[in-house]
Amino acid sequence: MELGDVLLPYQKAWLGDKSPVKVVEKSRRIGLTWAQALDDVLKASTSGRDGMDVLYISFNQDMTREYIDTCAEWAKKLQIVAGKVNEDIFRDGDEREIKAFRIDFASGHKILALSNRPSNLRGKQGRVIIDEAAFVEDLPELLKAALALLMWGGQVIVISTHNGADNAFNQLVQDVRAGNLPYSLHRITLDDALFAGLYRRICRVTRRDWTPEAEEAWRADLIKTYGDGADEELFCIPRQSSGAYLTTSMIEACMETVPVLTWTPPADDFVDWPLPVAETYTKGWIAEQLEPLLSGLPKDRAHFCGVDFGRSGDLSVFWPATEEKDLRLVPPFVLELRNCPHRTQQQILFAVLDGLPRFSGVSLDARGNGSALAEAARQEYGPAQVREVMISEGWYRETMPLLKAGIEDKTLILPKDAGILSDFRSLRVVKGVARVPEQRTKDKTGAGGHPCSRHGDAAIACAMMLDARKELGSAEPWEYVGVPLKGMDLKGW
């Protein structure tokens, strides 16, 4: 039997991840535990250093029995020498009787399926699988006990669907996503599984004909069956997860006296000024407002920047930051551009980036008209230092936990400013993902005293800065990447 023909791509990717600790948030009934059982049989049946005991834990006896039976079936299919499934009774450290299922292999290793008491792991060694982790009694304590097995080369695997936004499993997922925990994280929704061929496989096994229409009908029926729980059970969206993402007290605790600069057009017809005149005016503003703040930045620290683009309705916000020795990210200033022409935005952005010592990366909102500014930055500084970001639900899912973690541990410094407070407070959790809502707020500090729309612009710019630090921060600014075109004679190329 060729295992590559049996497993679907997401199952292969999951089993191919050999991280010491790996976590997956998943849809129900996509065959991940089934695939995990295969890998566990191979691990337990291997002799020597490459093999080890496997300890499986779930929240009820039916699941543990189903898992151990699946392992027995895999052993039979693979013609691996293994004993029959045994039911053992032993006592844990609290002298309580524990019922377990067990398969012994000729390698000397075993697969042991246990209840979810942390004390069950005492004195044991090997790979630990915590299945449906969102439903066990005390996941933090269970993880604490499981992680101790890593000291001698074990592995900890956490698999689950969601069980509410406030559940310990969801908190674990958010901590991994935020970079607070050095674990591997996978996410597999029903649609991910269908795209990878899940329904085709179901049709093959059940000897039915596959058609796109049949797959769509099967998906619709499944969603209807789960009803209000479909988002959580099938699409990895924890329920009861709506409302403000950050509280006012959390945000204000990170606020310090940081300048918030505002560029506004000197005249209503500024967009029509001749280019040399407009550039001269803007150059004077840069010299007066920006250069004194940029000149005092530490030369030995990395600097990052994030940009949220706006033209006439929303603001453009530039959020530079110094990475201090204690890893705090401190903005020397935050710059808001109101009704600023594209050419002027580019001139100001390049002045900011050129003035940042050890400039290490910038991420820019590249949606819509923002694509022009993002592309210009990439052409000026190169793709190793510029990320053009198309904001999506996936980007929010991966980036907003970084922002929240920075605010919670106070490594992210914010200006003490009412508009910025409003932007960060505007973040809402929608279907399990923090994002900027559709509605806008009015800022009475607009140009000429006129109200100006805010749409979470500063929060997005700050998140873009964190994106740049995460995605581009590994390349030192003096490392040579790409072809330097500035100042080169291109004749003959």
mmCIF file with all atom_site columns, N, CA and C in Angstrom, residues 160-218:
data_model
loop_
_atom_site.group_PDB
_atom_site.id
_atom_site.type_symbol
_atom_site.label_atom_id
_atom_site.label_alt_id
_atom_site.label_comp_id
_atom_site.label_asym_id
_atom_site.label_entity_id
_atom_site.label_seq_id
_atom_site.pdbx_PDB_ins_code
_atom_site.Cartn_x
_atom_site.Cartn_y
_atom_site.Cartn_z
_atom_site.occupancy
_atom_site.B_iso_or_equiv
_atom_site.pdbx_formal_charge
_atom_site.auth_seq_id
_atom_site.auth_comp_id
_atom_site.auth_asym_id
_atom_site.auth_atom_id
_atom_site.pdbx_PDB_model_num
ATOM 1   N N  . SER A 1 160 ? -7.895  19.857 17.781 1.00 0.00 ? 160 SER A N  1
ATOM 2   C CA . SER A 1 160 ? -9.234  20.150 18.292 1.00 0.00 ? 160 SER A CA 1
ATOM 3   C C  . SER A 1 160 ? -10.051 20.989 17.330 1.00 0.00 ? 160 SER A C  1
ATOM 4   N N  . THR A 1 161 ? -11.362 20.832 17.419 1.00 0.00 ? 161 THR A N  1
ATOM 5   C CA . THR A 1 161 ? -12.288 21.846 16.937 1.00 0.00 ? 161 THR A CA 1
ATOM 6   C C  . THR A 1 161 ? -12.438 22.868 18.068 1.00 0.00 ? 161 THR A C  1
ATOM 7   N N  . HIS A 1 162 ? -13.102 23.969 17.785 1.00 0.00 ? 162 HIS A N  1
ATOM 8   C CA . HIS A 1 162 ? -13.257 25.013 18.802 1.00 0.00 ? 162 HIS A CA 1
ATOM 9   C C  . HIS A 1 162 ? -14.450 24.726 19.708 1.00 0.00 ? 162 HIS A C  1
ATOM 10  N N  . ASN A 1 163 ? -14.397 25.343 20.889 1.00 0.00 ? 163 ASN A N  1
ATOM 11  C CA . ASN A 1 163 ? -15.472 25.220 21.865 1.00 0.00 ? 163 ASN A CA 1
ATOM 12  C C  . ASN A 1 163 ? -15.650 26.554 22.590 1.00 0.00 ? 163 ASN A C  1
ATOM 13  N N  . GLY A 1 164 ? -15.848 27.618 21.804 1.00 0.00 ? 164 GLY A N  1
ATOM 14  C CA . GLY A 1 164 ? -16.061 28.936 22.385 1.00 0.00 ? 164 GLY A CA 1
ATOM 15  C C  . GLY A 1 164 ? -14.811 29.796 22.354 1.00 0.00 ? 164 GLY A C  1
ATOM 16  N N  . ALA A 1 165 ? -15.039 31.105 22.278 1.00 0.00 ? 165 ALA A N  1
ATOM 17  C CA . ALA A 1 165 ? -13.925 32.049 22.178 1.00 0.00 ? 165 ALA A CA 1
ATOM 18  C C  . ALA A 1 165 ? -13.113 32.136 23.458 1.00 0.00 ? 165 ALA A C  1
ATOM 19  N N  . ASP A 1 166 ? -13.744 31.910 24.606 1.00 0.00 ? 166 ASP A N  1
ATOM 20  C CA . ASP A 1 166 ? -13.047 32.045 25.879 1.00 0.00 ? 166 ASP A CA 1
ATOM 21  C C  . ASP A 1 166 ? -12.407 30.739 26.344 1.00 0.00 ? 166 ASP A C  1
ATOM 22  N N  . ASN A 1 167 ? -12.467 29.717 25.524 1.00 0.00 ? 167 ASN A N  1
ATOM 23  C CA . ASN A 1 167 ? -11.923 28.416 25.875 1.00 0.00 ? 167 ASN A CA 1
ATOM 24  C C  . ASN A 1 167 ? -10.399 28.448 25.882 1.00 0.00 ? 167 ASN A C  1
ATOM 25  N N  . ALA A 1 168 ? -9.802  27.599 26.724 1.00 0.00 ? 168 ALA A N  1
ATOM 26  C CA . ALA A 1 168 ? -8.341  27.554 26.829 1.00 0.00 ? 168 ALA A CA 1
ATOM 27  C C  . ALA A 1 168 ? -7.689  27.145 25.514 1.00 0.00 ? 168 ALA A C  1
ATOM 28  N N  . PHE A 1 169 ? -8.363  26.326 24.709 1.00 0.00 ? 169 PHE A N  1
ATOM 29  C CA . PHE A 1 169 ? -7.788  25.939 23.425 1.00 0.00 ? 169 PHE A CA 1
ATOM 30  C C  . PHE A 1 169 ? -7.694  27.138 22.492 1.00 0.00 ? 169 PHE A C  1
ATOM 31  N N  . ASN A 1 170 ? -8.733  27.962 22.444 1.00 0.00 ? 170 ASN A N  1
ATOM 32  C CA . ASN A 1 170 ? -8.673  29.156 21.602 1.00 0.00 ? 170 ASN A CA 1
ATOM 33  C C  . ASN A 1 170 ? -7.587  30.102 22.088 1.00 0.00 ? 170 ASN A C  1
ATOM 34  N N  . GLN A 1 171 ? -7.405  30.210 23.386 1.00 0.00 ? 171 GLN A N  1
ATOM 35  C CA . GLN A 1 171 ? -6.339  31.053 23.917 1.00 0.00 ? 171 GLN A CA 1
ATOM 36  C C  . GLN A 1 171 ? -4.974  30.516 23.503 1.00 0.00 ? 171 GLN A C  1
ATOM 37  N N  . LEU A 1 172 ? -4.831  29.189 23.511 1.00 0.00 ? 172 LEU A N  1
ATOM 38  C CA . LEU A 1 172 ? -3.585  28.570 23.052 1.00 0.00 ? 172 LEU A CA 1
ATOM 39  C C  . LEU A 1 172 ? -3.335  28.923 21.585 1.00 0.00 ? 172 LEU A C  1
ATOM 40  N N  . VAL A 1 173 ? -4.352  28.799 20.759 1.00 0.00 ? 173 VAL A N  1
ATOM 41  C CA . VAL A 1 173 ? -4.217  29.124 19.334 1.00 0.00 ? 173 VAL A CA 1
ATOM 42  C C  . VAL A 1 173 ? -3.805  30.584 19.158 1.00 0.00 ? 173 VAL A C  1
ATOM 43  N N  . GLN A 1 174 ? -4.454  31.485 19.890 1.00 0.00 ? 174 GLN A N  1
ATOM 44  C CA . GLN A 1 174 ? -4.132  32.910 19.771 1.00 0.00 ? 174 GLN A CA 1
ATOM 45  C C  . GLN A 1 174 ? -2.711  33.202 20.232 1.00 0.00 ? 174 GLN A C  1
ATOM 46  N N  . ASP A 1 175 ? -2.270  32.529 21.292 1.00 0.00 ? 175 ASP A N  1
ATOM 47  C CA . ASP A 1 175 ? -0.903  32.739 21.785 1.00 0.00 ? 175 ASP A CA 1
ATOM 48  C C  . ASP A 1 175 ? 0.131   32.258 20.777 1.00 0.00 ? 175 ASP A C  1
ATOM 49  N N  . VAL A 1 176 ? -0.145  31.143 20.120 1.00 0.00 ? 176 VAL A N  1
ATOM 50  C CA . VAL A 1 176 ? 0.780   30.655 19.092 1.00 0.00 ? 176 VAL A CA 1
ATOM 51  C C  . VAL A 1 176 ? 0.794   31.619 17.912 1.00 0.00 ? 176 VAL A C  1
ATOM 52  N N  . ARG A 1 177 ? -0.389  32.057 17.511 1.00 0.00 ? 177 ARG A N  1
ATOM 53  C CA . ARG A 1 177 ? -0.486  32.976 16.374 1.00 0.00 ? 177 ARG A CA 1
ATOM 54  C C  . ARG A 1 177 ? 0.205   34.306 16.675 1.00 0.00 ? 177 ARG A C  1
ATOM 55  N N  . ALA A 1 178 ? 0.161   34.736 17.913 1.00 0.00 ? 178 ALA A N  1
ATOM 56  C CA . ALA A 1 178 ? 0.790   35.997 18.298 1.00 0.00 ? 178 ALA A CA 1
ATOM 57  C C  . ALA A 1 178 ? 2.293   35.876 18.475 1.00 0.00 ? 178 ALA A C  1
ATOM 58  N N  . GLY A 1 179 ? 2.815   34.662 18.424 1.00 0.00 ? 179 GLY A N  1
ATOM 59  C CA . GLY A 1 179 ? 4.248   34.473 18.615 1.00 0.00 ? 179 GLY A CA 1
ATOM 60  C C  . GLY A 1 179 ? 4.662   34.357 20.060 1.00 0.00 ? 179 GLY A C  1
ATOM 61  N N  . ASN A 1 180 ? 3.700   34.263 20.972 1.00 0.00 ? 180 ASN A N  1
ATOM 62  C CA . ASN A 1 180 ? 4.037   34.125 22.384 1.00 0.00 ? 180 ASN A CA 1
ATOM 63  C C  . ASN A 1 180 ? 4.526   32.724 22.722 1.00 0.00 ? 180 ASN A C  1
ATOM 64  N N  . LEU A 1 181 ? 4.161   31.746 21.917 1.00 0.00 ? 181 LEU A N  1
ATOM 65  C CA . LEU A 1 181 ? 4.577   30.364 22.138 1.00 0.00 ? 181 LEU A CA 1
ATOM 66  C C  . LEU A 1 181 ? 5.216   29.832 20.860 1.00 0.00 ? 181 LEU A C  1
ATOM 67  N N  . PRO A 1 182 ? 6.367   29.158 20.975 1.00 0.00 ? 182 PRO A N  1
ATOM 68  C CA . PRO A 1 182 ? 7.114   28.729 19.775 1.00 0.00 ? 182 PRO A CA 1
ATOM 69  C C  . PRO A 1 182 ? 6.625   27.412 19.209 1.00 0.00 ? 182 PRO A C  1
ATOM 70  N N  . TYR A 1 183 ? 5.331   27.308 18.983 1.00 0.00 ? 183 TYR A N  1
ATOM 71  C CA . TYR A 1 183 ? 4.748   26.060 18.496 1.00 0.00 ? 183 TYR A CA 1
ATOM 72  C C  . TYR A 1 183 ? 4.352   26.219 17.028 1.00 0.00 ? 183 TYR A C  1
ATOM 73  N N  . SER A 1 184 ? 4.160   25.094 16.371 1.00 0.00 ? 184 SER A N  1
ATOM 74  C CA . SER A 1 184 ? 3.660   25.081 14.999 1.00 0.00 ? 184 SER A CA 1
ATOM 75  C C  . SER A 1 184 ? 2.135   25.099 15.030 1.00 0.00 ? 184 SER A C  1
ATOM 76  N N  . LEU A 1 185 ? 1.525   25.850 14.105 1.00 0.00 ? 185 LEU A N  1
ATOM 77  C CA . LEU A 1 185 ? 0.070   25.993 14.091 1.00 0.00 ? 185 LEU A CA 1
ATOM 78  C C  . LEU A 1 185 ? -0.481  25.692 12.699 1.00 0.00 ? 185 LEU A C  1
ATOM 79  N N  . HIS A 1 186 ? -1.501  24.840 12.639 1.00 0.00 ? 186 HIS A N  1
ATOM 80  C CA . HIS A 1 186 ? -2.209  24.521 11.401 1.00 0.00 ? 186 HIS A CA 1
ATOM 81  C C  . HIS A 1 186 ? -3.675  24.909 11.564 1.00 0.00 ? 186 HIS A C  1
ATOM 82  N N  . ARG A 1 187 ? -4.331  25.177 10.436 1.00 0.00 ? 187 ARG A N  1
ATOM 83  C CA . ARG A 1 187 ? -5.758  25.506 10.441 1.00 0.00 ? 187 ARG A CA 1
ATOM 84  C C  . ARG A 1 187 ? -6.394  24.833 9.231  1.00 0.00 ? 187 ARG A C  1
ATOM 85  N N  . ILE A 1 188 ? -7.394  23.987 9.455  1.00 0.00 ? 188 ILE A N  1
ATOM 86  C CA . ILE A 1 188 ? -8.016  23.233 8.375  1.00 0.00 ? 188 ILE A CA 1
ATOM 87  C C  . ILE A 1 188 ? -9.533  23.348 8.498  1.00 0.00 ? 188 ILE A C  1
ATOM 88  N N  . THR A 1 189 ? -10.150 24.150 7.641  1.00 0.00 ? 189 THR A N  1
ATOM 89  C CA . THR A 1 189 ? -11.599 24.282 7.633  1.00 0.00 ? 189 THR A CA 1
ATOM 90  C C  . THR A 1 189 ? -12.211 23.217 6.725  1.00 0.00 ? 189 THR A C  1
ATOM 91  N N  . LEU A 1 190 ? -13.523 23.118 6.760  1.00 0.00 ? 190 LEU A N  1
ATOM 92  C CA . LEU A 1 190 ? -14.204 22.191 5.862  1.00 0.00 ? 190 LEU A CA 1
ATOM 93  C C  . LEU A 1 190 ? -13.887 22.514 4.408  1.00 0.00 ? 190 LEU A C  1
ATOM 94  N N  . ASP A 1 191 ? -13.884 23.802 4.074  1.00 0.00 ? 191 ASP A N  1
ATOM 95  C CA . ASP A 1 191 ? -13.598 24.177 2.690  1.00 0.00 ? 191 ASP A CA 1
ATOM 96  C C  . ASP A 1 191 ? -12.161 23.838 2.299  1.00 0.00 ? 191 ASP A C  1
ATOM 97  N N  . ASP A 1 192 ? -11.221 23.981 3.234  1.00 0.00 ? 192 ASP A N  1
ATOM 98  C CA . ASP A 1 192 ? -9.849  23.554 2.958  1.00 0.00 ? 192 ASP A CA 1
ATOM 99  C C  . ASP A 1 192 ? -9.818  22.064 2.620  1.00 0.00 ? 192 ASP A C  1
ATOM 100 N N  . ALA A 1 193 ? -10.535 21.284 3.412  1.00 0.00 ? 193 ALA A N  1
ATOM 101 C CA . ALA A 1 193 ? -10.547 19.837 3.208  1.00 0.00 ? 193 ALA A CA 1
ATOM 102 C C  . ALA A 1 193 ? -11.228 19.465 1.894  1.00 0.00 ? 193 ALA A C  1
ATOM 103 N N  . LEU A 1 194 ? -12.335 20.147 1.565  1.00 0.00 ? 194 LEU A N  1
ATOM 104 C CA . LEU A 1 194 ? -13.022 19.868 0.304  1.00 0.00 ? 194 LEU A CA 1
ATOM 105 C C  . LEU A 1 194 ? -12.142 20.216 -0.886 1.00 0.00 ? 194 LEU A C  1
ATOM 106 N N  . PHE A 1 195 ? -11.444 21.334 -0.809 1.00 0.00 ? 195 PHE A N  1
ATOM 107 C CA . PHE A 1 195 ? -10.536 21.733 -1.885 1.00 0.00 ? 195 PHE A CA 1
ATOM 108 C C  . PHE A 1 195 ? -9.439  20.691 -2.089 1.00 0.00 ? 195 PHE A C  1
ATOM 109 N N  . ALA A 1 196 ? -9.023  20.060 -0.991 1.00 0.00 ? 196 ALA A N  1
ATOM 110 C CA . ALA A 1 196 ? -7.965  19.047 -1.053 1.00 0.00 ? 196 ALA A CA 1
ATOM 111 C C  . ALA A 1 196 ? -8.478  17.676 -1.487 1.00 0.00 ? 196 ALA A C  1
ATOM 112 N N  . GLY A 1 197 ? -9.807  17.519 -1.634 1.00 0.00 ? 197 GLY A N  1
ATOM 113 C CA . GLY A 1 197 ? -10.331 16.259 -2.145 1.00 0.00 ? 197 GLY A CA 1
ATOM 114 C C  . GLY A 1 197 ? -11.081 15.403 -1.160 1.00 0.00 ? 197 GLY A C  1
ATOM 115 N N  . LEU A 1 198 ? -11.539 15.975 -0.039 1.00 0.00 ? 198 LEU A N  1
ATOM 116 C CA . LEU A 1 198 ? -12.222 15.169 0.971  1.00 0.00 ? 198 LEU A CA 1
ATOM 117 C C  . LEU A 1 198 ? -13.467 14.494 0.409  1.00 0.00 ? 198 LEU A C  1
ATOM 118 N N  . TYR A 1 199 ? -14.325 15.252 -0.268 1.00 0.00 ? 199 TYR A N  1
ATOM 119 C CA . TYR A 1 199 ? -15.569 14.647 -0.748 1.00 0.00 ? 199 TYR A CA 1
ATOM 120 C C  . TYR A 1 199 ? -15.302 13.631 -1.863 1.00 0.00 ? 199 TYR A C  1
ATOM 121 N N  . ARG A 1 200 ? -14.315 13.894 -2.677 1.00 0.00 ? 200 ARG A N  1
ATOM 122 C CA . ARG A 1 200 ? -13.938 12.901 -3.697 1.00 0.00 ? 200 ARG A CA 1
ATOM 123 C C  . ARG A 1 200 ? -13.553 11.589 -3.028 1.00 0.00 ? 200 ARG A C  1
ATOM 124 N N  . ARG A 1 201 ? -12.802 11.684 -1.916 1.00 0.00 ? 201 ARG A N  1
ATOM 125 C CA . ARG A 1 201 ? -12.391 10.484 -1.191 1.00 0.00 ? 201 ARG A CA 1
ATOM 126 C C  . ARG A 1 201 ? -13.612 9.782  -0.584 1.00 0.00 ? 201 ARG A C  1
ATOM 127 N N  . ILE A 1 202 ? -14.538 10.571 -0.042 1.00 0.00 ? 202 ILE A N  1
ATOM 128 C CA . ILE A 1 202 ? -15.764 9.981  0.516  1.00 0.00 ? 202 ILE A CA 1
ATOM 129 C C  . ILE A 1 202 ? -16.520 9.224  -0.569 1.00 0.00 ? 202 ILE A C  1
ATOM 130 N N  . CYS A 1 203 ? -16.628 9.818  -1.750 1.00 0.00 ? 203 CYS A N  1
ATOM 131 C CA . CYS A 1 203 ? -17.328 9.155  -2.856 1.00 0.00 ? 203 CYS A CA 1
ATOM 132 C C  . CYS A 1 203 ? -16.626 7.861  -3.262 1.00 0.00 ? 203 CYS A C  1
ATOM 133 N N  . ARG A 1 204 ? -15.297 7.884  -3.260 1.00 0.00 ? 204 ARG A N  1
ATOM 134 C CA . ARG A 1 204 ? -14.561 6.685  -3.636 1.00 0.00 ? 204 ARG A CA 1
ATOM 135 C C  . ARG A 1 204 ? -14.807 5.557  -2.639 1.00 0.00 ? 204 ARG A C  1
ATOM 136 N N  . VAL A 1 205 ? -14.778 5.914  -1.356 1.00 0.00 ? 205 VAL A N  1
ATOM 137 C CA . VAL A 1 205 ? -14.960 4.901  -0.313 1.00 0.00 ? 205 VAL A CA 1
ATOM 138 C C  . VAL A 1 205 ? -16.385 4.358  -0.310 1.00 0.00 ? 205 VAL A C  1
ATOM 139 N N  . THR A 1 206 ? -17.343 5.247  -0.528 1.00 0.00 ? 206 THR A N  1
ATOM 140 C CA . THR A 1 206 ? -18.751 4.827  -0.487 1.00 0.00 ? 206 THR A CA 1
ATOM 141 C C  . THR A 1 206 ? -19.277 4.408  -1.857 1.00 0.00 ? 206 THR A C  1
ATOM 142 N N  . ARG A 1 207 ? -18.394 4.419  -2.861 1.00 0.00 ? 207 ARG A N  1
ATOM 143 C CA . ARG A 1 207 ? -18.735 3.970  -4.218 1.00 0.00 ? 207 ARG A CA 1
ATOM 144 C C  . ARG A 1 207 ? -19.879 4.779  -4.813 1.00 0.00 ? 207 ARG A C  1
ATOM 145 N N  . ARG A 1 208 ? -19.727 6.085  -4.692 1.00 0.00 ? 208 ARG A N  1
ATOM 146 C CA . ARG A 1 208 ? -20.668 6.994  -5.333 1.00 0.00 ? 208 ARG A CA 1
ATOM 147 C C  . ARG A 1 208 ? -19.940 7.809  -6.395 1.00 0.00 ? 208 ARG A C  1
ATOM 148 N N  . ASP A 1 209 ? -20.686 8.321  -7.359 1.00 0.00 ? 209 ASP A N  1
ATOM 149 C CA . ASP A 1 209 ? -20.090 9.164  -8.389 1.00 0.00 ? 209 ASP A CA 1
ATOM 150 C C  . ASP A 1 209 ? -19.891 10.578 -7.848 1.00 0.00 ? 209 ASP A C  1
ATOM 151 N N  . TRP A 1 210 ? -18.711 11.128 -8.113 1.00 0.00 ? 210 TRP A N  1
ATOM 152 C CA . TRP A 1 210 ? -18.450 12.507 -7.704 1.00 0.00 ? 210 TRP A CA 1
ATOM 153 C C  . TRP A 1 210 ? -18.827 13.463 -8.822 1.00 0.00 ? 210 TRP A C  1
ATOM 154 N N  . THR A 1 211 ? -19.519 14.529 -8.462 1.00 0.00 ? 211 THR A N  1
ATOM 155 C CA . THR A 1 211 ? -19.754 15.648 -9.375 1.00 0.00 ? 211 THR A CA 1
ATOM 156 C C  . THR A 1 211 ? -19.646 16.931 -8.568 1.00 0.00 ? 211 THR A C  1
ATOM 157 N N  . PRO A 1 212 ? -19.318 18.046 -9.200 1.00 0.00 ? 212 PRO A N  1
ATOM 158 C CA . PRO A 1 212 ? -19.280 19.322 -8.457 1.00 0.00 ? 212 PRO A CA 1
ATOM 159 C C  . PRO A 1 212 ? -20.614 19.638 -7.800 1.00 0.00 ? 212 PRO A C  1
ATOM 160 N N  . GLU A 1 213 ? -21.705 19.311 -8.492 1.00 0.00 ? 213 GLU A N  1
ATOM 161 C CA . GLU A 1 213 ? -23.036 19.599 -7.941 1.00 0.00 ? 213 GLU A CA 1
ATOM 162 C C  . GLU A 1 213 ? -23.312 18.757 -6.699 1.00 0.00 ? 213 GLU A C  1
ATOM 163 N N  . ALA A 1 214 ? -22.885 17.481 -6.751 1.00 0.00 ? 214 ALA A N  1
ATOM 164 C CA . ALA A 1 214 ? -23.091 16.612 -5.592 1.00 0.00 ? 214 ALA A CA 1
ATOM 165 C C  . ALA A 1 214 ? -22.273 17.103 -4.399 1.00 0.00 ? 214 ALA A C  1
ATOM 166 N N  . GLU A 1 215 ? -21.063 17.571 -4.663 1.00 0.00 ? 215 GLU A N  1
ATOM 167 C CA . GLU A 1 215 ? -20.221 18.082 -3.575 1.00 0.00 ? 215 GLU A CA 1
ATOM 168 C C  . GLU A 1 215 ? -20.829 19.327 -2.952 1.00 0.00 ? 215 GLU A C  1
ATOM 169 N N  . GLU A 1 216 ? -21.331 20.216 -3.777 1.00 0.00 ? 216 GLU A N  1
ATOM 170 C CA . GLU A 1 216 ? -21.933 21.440 -3.258 1.00 0.00 ? 216 GLU A CA 1
ATOM 171 C C  . GLU A 1 216 ? -23.183 21.121 -2.436 1.00 0.00 ? 216 GLU A C  1
ATOM 172 N N  . ALA A 1 217 ? -23.982 20.157 -2.907 1.00 0.00 ? 217 ALA A N  1
ATOM 173 C CA . ALA A 1 217 ? -25.181 19.765 -2.162 1.00 0.00 ? 217 ALA A CA 1
ATOM 174 C C  . ALA A 1 217 ? -24.807 19.110 -0.838 1.00 0.00 ? 217 ALA A C  1
ATOM 175 N N  . TRP A 1 218 ? -23.776 18.280 -0.844 1.00 0.00 ? 218 TRP A N  1
ATOM 176 C CA . TRP A 1 218 ? -23.313 17.633 0.387  1.00 0.00 ? 218 TRP A CA 1
ATOM 177 C C  . TRP A 1 218 ? -22.836 18.673 1.395  1.00 0.00 ? 218 TRP A C  1
#
